CSV table of C-alpha atoms in Angstrom, one decimal:
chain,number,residue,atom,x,y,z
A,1,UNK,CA,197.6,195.8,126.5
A,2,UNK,CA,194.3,193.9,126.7
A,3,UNK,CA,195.2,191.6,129.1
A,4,UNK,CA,196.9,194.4,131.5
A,5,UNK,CA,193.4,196.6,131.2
A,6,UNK,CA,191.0,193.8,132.5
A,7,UNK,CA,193.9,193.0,135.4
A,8,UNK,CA,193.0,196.6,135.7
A,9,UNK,CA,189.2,196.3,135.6
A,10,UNK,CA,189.2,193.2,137.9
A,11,UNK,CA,190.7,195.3,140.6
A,12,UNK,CA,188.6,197.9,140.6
A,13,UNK,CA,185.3,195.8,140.1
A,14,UNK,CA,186.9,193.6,143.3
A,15,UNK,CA,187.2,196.5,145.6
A,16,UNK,CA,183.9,197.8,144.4
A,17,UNK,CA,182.3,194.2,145.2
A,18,UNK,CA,184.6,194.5,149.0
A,19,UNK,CA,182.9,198.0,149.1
A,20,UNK,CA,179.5,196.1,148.6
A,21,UNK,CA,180.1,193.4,150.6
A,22,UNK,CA,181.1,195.6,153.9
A,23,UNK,CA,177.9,198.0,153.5
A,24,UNK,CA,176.1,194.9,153.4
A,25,UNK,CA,177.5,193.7,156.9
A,26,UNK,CA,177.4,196.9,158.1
A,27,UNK,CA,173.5,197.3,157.4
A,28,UNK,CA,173.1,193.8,158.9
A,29,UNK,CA,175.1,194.6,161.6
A,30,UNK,CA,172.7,197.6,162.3
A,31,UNK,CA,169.9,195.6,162.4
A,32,UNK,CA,170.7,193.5,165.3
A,33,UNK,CA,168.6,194.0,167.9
A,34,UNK,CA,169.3,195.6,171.1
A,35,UNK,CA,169.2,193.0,174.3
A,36,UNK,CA,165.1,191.6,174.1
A,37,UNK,CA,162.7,192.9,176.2
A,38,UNK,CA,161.6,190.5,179.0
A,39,UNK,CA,158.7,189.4,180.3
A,40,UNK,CA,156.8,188.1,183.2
A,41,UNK,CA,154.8,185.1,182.6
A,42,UNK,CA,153.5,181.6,182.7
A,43,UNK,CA,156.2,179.2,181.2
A,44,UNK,CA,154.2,176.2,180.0
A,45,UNK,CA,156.3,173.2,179.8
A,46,UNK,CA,155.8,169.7,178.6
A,47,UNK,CA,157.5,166.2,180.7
A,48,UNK,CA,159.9,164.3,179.1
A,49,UNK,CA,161.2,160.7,179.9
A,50,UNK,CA,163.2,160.5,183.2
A,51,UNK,CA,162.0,163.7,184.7
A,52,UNK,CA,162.7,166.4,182.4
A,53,UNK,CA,161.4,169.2,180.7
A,54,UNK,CA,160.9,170.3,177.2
A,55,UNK,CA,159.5,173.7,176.4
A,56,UNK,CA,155.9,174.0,174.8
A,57,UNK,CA,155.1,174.5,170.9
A,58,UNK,CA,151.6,174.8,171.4
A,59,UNK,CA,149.8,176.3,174.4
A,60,UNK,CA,147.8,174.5,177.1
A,61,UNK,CA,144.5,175.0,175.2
A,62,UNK,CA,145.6,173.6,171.7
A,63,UNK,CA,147.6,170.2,173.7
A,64,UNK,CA,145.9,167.0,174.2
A,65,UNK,CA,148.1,165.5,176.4
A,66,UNK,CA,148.1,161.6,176.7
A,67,UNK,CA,147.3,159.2,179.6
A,68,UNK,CA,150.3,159.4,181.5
A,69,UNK,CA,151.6,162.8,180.4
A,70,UNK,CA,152.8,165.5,182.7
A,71,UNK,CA,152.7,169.1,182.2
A,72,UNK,CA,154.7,171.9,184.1
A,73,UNK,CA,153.9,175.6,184.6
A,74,UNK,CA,156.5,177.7,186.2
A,75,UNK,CA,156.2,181.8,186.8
A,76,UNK,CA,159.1,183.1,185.3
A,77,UNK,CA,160.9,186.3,183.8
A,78,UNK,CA,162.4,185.8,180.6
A,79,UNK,CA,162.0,187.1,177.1
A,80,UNK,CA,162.3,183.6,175.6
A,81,UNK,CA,162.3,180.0,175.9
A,82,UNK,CA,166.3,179.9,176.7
A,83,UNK,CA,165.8,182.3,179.0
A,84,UNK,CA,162.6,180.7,180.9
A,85,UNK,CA,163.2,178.9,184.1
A,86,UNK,CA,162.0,175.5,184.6
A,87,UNK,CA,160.0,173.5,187.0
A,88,UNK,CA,161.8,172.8,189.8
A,89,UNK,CA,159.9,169.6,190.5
A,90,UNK,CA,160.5,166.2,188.4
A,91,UNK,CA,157.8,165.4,185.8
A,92,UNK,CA,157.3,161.9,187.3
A,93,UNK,CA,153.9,160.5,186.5
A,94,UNK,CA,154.3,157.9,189.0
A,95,UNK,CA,155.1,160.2,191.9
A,96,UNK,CA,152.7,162.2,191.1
A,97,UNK,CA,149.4,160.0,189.7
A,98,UNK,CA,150.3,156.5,191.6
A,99,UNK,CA,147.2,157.6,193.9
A,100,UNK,CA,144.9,157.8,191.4
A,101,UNK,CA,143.6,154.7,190.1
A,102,UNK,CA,142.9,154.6,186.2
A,103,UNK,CA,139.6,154.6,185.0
A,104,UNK,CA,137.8,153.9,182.1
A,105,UNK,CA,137.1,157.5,179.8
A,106,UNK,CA,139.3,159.0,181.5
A,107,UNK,CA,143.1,160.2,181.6
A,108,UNK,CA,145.8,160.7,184.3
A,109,UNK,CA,147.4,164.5,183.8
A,110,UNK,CA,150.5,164.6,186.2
A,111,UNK,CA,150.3,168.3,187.0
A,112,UNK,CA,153.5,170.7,188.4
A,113,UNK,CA,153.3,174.1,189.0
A,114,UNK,CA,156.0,176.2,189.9
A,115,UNK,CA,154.9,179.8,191.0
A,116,UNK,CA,158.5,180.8,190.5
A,117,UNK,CA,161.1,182.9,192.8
A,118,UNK,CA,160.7,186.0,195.2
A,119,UNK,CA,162.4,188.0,192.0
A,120,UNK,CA,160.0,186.5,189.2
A,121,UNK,CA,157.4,188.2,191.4
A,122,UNK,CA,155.5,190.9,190.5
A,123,UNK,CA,155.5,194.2,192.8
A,124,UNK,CA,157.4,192.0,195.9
A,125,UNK,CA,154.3,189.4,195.9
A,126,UNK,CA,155.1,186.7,198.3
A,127,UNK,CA,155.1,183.4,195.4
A,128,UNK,CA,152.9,180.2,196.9
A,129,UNK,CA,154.6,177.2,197.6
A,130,UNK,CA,155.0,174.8,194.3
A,131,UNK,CA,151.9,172.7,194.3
A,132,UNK,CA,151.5,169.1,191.9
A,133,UNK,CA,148.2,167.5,191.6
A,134,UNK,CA,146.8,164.1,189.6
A,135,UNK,CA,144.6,165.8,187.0
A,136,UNK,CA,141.8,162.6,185.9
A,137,UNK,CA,140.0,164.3,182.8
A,138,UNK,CA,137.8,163.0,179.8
A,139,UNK,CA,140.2,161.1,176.7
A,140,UNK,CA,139.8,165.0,175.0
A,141,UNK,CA,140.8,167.0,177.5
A,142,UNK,CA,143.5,169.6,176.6
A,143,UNK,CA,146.1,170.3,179.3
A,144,UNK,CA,144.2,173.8,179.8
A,145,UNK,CA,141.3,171.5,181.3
A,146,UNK,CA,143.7,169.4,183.0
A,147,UNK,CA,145.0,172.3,185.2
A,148,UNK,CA,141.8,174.0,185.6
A,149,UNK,CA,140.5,170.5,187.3
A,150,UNK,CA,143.7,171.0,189.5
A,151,UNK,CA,143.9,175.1,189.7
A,152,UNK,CA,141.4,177.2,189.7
A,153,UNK,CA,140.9,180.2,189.7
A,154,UNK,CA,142.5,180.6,186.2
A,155,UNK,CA,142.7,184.0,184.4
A,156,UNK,CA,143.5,184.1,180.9
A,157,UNK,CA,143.1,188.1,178.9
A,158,UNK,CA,141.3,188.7,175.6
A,159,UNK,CA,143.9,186.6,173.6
A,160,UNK,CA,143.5,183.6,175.4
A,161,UNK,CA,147.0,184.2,177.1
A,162,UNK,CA,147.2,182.2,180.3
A,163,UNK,CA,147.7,185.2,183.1
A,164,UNK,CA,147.1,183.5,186.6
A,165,UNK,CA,147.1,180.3,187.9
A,166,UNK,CA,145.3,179.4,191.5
A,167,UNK,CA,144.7,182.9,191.6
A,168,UNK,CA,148.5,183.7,191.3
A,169,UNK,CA,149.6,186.6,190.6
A,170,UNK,CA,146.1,188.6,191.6
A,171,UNK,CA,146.7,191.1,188.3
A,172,UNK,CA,148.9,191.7,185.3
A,173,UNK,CA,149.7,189.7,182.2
A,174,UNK,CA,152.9,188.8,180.5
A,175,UNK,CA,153.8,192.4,181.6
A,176,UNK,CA,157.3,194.1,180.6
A,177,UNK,CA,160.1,194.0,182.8
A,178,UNK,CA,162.9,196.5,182.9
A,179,UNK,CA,165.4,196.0,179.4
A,180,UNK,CA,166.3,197.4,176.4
A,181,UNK,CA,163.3,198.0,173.8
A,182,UNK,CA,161.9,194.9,171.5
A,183,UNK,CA,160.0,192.1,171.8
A,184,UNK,CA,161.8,189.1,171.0
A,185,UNK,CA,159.8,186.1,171.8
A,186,UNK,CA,157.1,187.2,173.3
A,187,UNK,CA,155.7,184.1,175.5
A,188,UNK,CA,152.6,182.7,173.7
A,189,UNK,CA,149.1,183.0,174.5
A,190,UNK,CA,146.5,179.5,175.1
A,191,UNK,CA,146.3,179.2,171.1
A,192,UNK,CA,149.8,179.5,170.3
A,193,UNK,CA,149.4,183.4,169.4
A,194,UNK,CA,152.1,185.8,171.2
A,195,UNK,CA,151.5,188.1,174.2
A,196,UNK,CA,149.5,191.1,173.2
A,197,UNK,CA,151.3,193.7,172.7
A,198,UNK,CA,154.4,191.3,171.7
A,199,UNK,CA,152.9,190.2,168.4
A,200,UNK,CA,154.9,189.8,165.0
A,201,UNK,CA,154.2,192.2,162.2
A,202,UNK,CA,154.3,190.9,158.4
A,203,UNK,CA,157.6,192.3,157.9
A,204,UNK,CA,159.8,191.1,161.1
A,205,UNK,CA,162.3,188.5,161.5
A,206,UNK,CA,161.7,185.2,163.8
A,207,UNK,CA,164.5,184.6,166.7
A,208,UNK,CA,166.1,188.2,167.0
A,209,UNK,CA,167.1,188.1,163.3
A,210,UNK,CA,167.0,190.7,160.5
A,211,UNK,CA,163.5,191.4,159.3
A,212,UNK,CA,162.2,190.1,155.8
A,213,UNK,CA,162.3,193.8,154.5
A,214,UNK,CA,165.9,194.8,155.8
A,215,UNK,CA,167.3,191.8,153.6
A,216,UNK,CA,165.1,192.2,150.6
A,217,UNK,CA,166.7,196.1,151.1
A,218,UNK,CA,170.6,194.6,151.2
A,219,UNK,CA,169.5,192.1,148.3
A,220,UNK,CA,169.1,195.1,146.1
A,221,UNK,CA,172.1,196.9,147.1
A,222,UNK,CA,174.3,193.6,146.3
A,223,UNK,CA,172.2,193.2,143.1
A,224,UNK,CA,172.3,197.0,141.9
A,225,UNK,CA,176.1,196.9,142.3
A,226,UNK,CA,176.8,193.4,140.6
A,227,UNK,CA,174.7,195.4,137.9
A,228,UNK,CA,177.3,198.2,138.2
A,229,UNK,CA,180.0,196.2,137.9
A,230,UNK,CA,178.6,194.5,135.1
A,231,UNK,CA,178.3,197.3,132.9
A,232,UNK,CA,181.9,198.6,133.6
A,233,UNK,CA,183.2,195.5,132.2
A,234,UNK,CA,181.0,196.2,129.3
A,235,UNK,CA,183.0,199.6,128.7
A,236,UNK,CA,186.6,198.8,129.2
A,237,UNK,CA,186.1,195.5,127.5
C-alpha cells in the first residue's frame, strides 16, 4: 500500500512539475521581443586581413588604431550589427596608403567611407559617392581623429554618437525607421554608449533576450512549486 501511494504521489507531483515547466515557457515565450526596431546610422567598422570587415566593439573615439590599420564607415539601416551593411570597398592599406610615404610620429589610417544606398537614405537624400582617403595622424590618434583629418565636417549629438560624416546626411541622428516597437541594439555612440533614446535600463536583457527581472520572476515560480511539491510528499509520506 505504501509503495502504490508514492507511485501515486510521483504522478501527481510530475504533472504538477509539467504544469510548472509549460507556464515557465509560456512566460518566456511572452517575453520575446517583437521584430527590433531599426535604425539609421553610421556603421563603424574595423579592416581585417585580406580585405574584410569586422564590426566595431568600441567606437571611433575610444580606438587607437595602429600604423597600417584601416577603418570603414558605411550609412546604413539596421537595428544591429547582423543587420548592418558593410563597406563596399576592400580595407586594403596598400591601395589605399601606398601614396603616402611613412613618416616619423606619425601613423597611416587607411580610411573607407561608404555613405550607403538610395534606401539607407534619409527623406530620398541623394547618398555621395564612396570616398577612401590616407589618414597620416600623431602615434595617439583615435580613428575619430583619423577621419576628421579625412572628413570633415563631422557631427556628433550630446552623447558623442557619430551623426554625419563630410557633412552627410545634413540632419538627424541614429533616427527610427519604420518596425515593430523596441530597441534592440541600438548602434553605439563615439564612447561605446548606445543611441540616445536606445539606451539599456538596469533590468533589460542584452541581444533580444528575456530581461534580468522576467527570469528572476519564472525563477520563483519554478522554486515556489518545487516548494509545493515538496510539502505534498511530506503529507502523503
Amino acid at each position: 500500500m505504501r509503495l502504490l501511494r508514492r507511485m501515486r504521489l510521483l504522478r501527481r507531483t510530475g504533472a504538477t512539475g509539467a504544469l510548472l515547466l509549460a507556464g515557465a515557457v509560456t512566460v518566456l515565450a511572452a517575453a520575446r521581443p517583437a521584430q527590433a526596431q531599426e535604425y539609421r546610422y553610421w556603421a563603424f567598422w574595423d579592416g581585417a586581413d585580406r580585405g574584410s570587415w569586422t564590426y566595431a566593439t568600441q567606437g571611433p573615439a575610444t580606438v587607437r588604431p595602429a600604423d597600417g590599420a584601416v577603418e570603414g564607415f558605411r550609412f546604413t539601416v539596421g537595428a544591429d550589427s547582423a543587420a548592418a551593411g558593410r563597406p563596399r570597398a576592400a580595407a586594403d592599406f596598400d591601395a589605399l596608403c601606398r601614396a603616402t610615404p611613412a613618416k616619423d610620429g606619425r601613423k597611416r589610417i587607411g580610411i573607407v567611407i561608404d555613405f550607403g544606398t538610395a534606401a539607407d537614405a534619409p527623406g530620398g537624400a541623394r547618398p555621395p559617392a564612396a570616398r577612401t582617403a590616407c589618414a597620416q595622424v600623431s602615434e595617439d590618434a583615435s580613428a575619430g581623429e583619423a577621419l576628421a583629418a579625412v572628413a570633415r565636417p563631422l557631427r556628433y549629438d550630446s552623447n558623442a554618437l557619430l551623426c554625419a560624416i563630410a557633412g552627410y546626411p545634413t540632419s538627424g541622428c541614429a533616427d527610427q525607421v519604420s518596425g515593430a516597437d523596441g530597441a534592440k541594439g541600438a548602434p553605439k555612440g563615439a564612447d561605446g554608449s548606445t543611441a540616445s533614446g536606445g539606451s539599456k535600463g538596469a533590468g533589460d536583457g542584452g541581444a533580444g533576450g528575456p530581461s534580468a527581472g522576467l527570469l528572476g520572476g519564472v525563477a520563483a515560480v519554478v522554486v515556489l512549486g518545487g516548494a509545493a511539491v515538496w510539502q505534498a510528499r511530506r503529507r502523503r509520506g
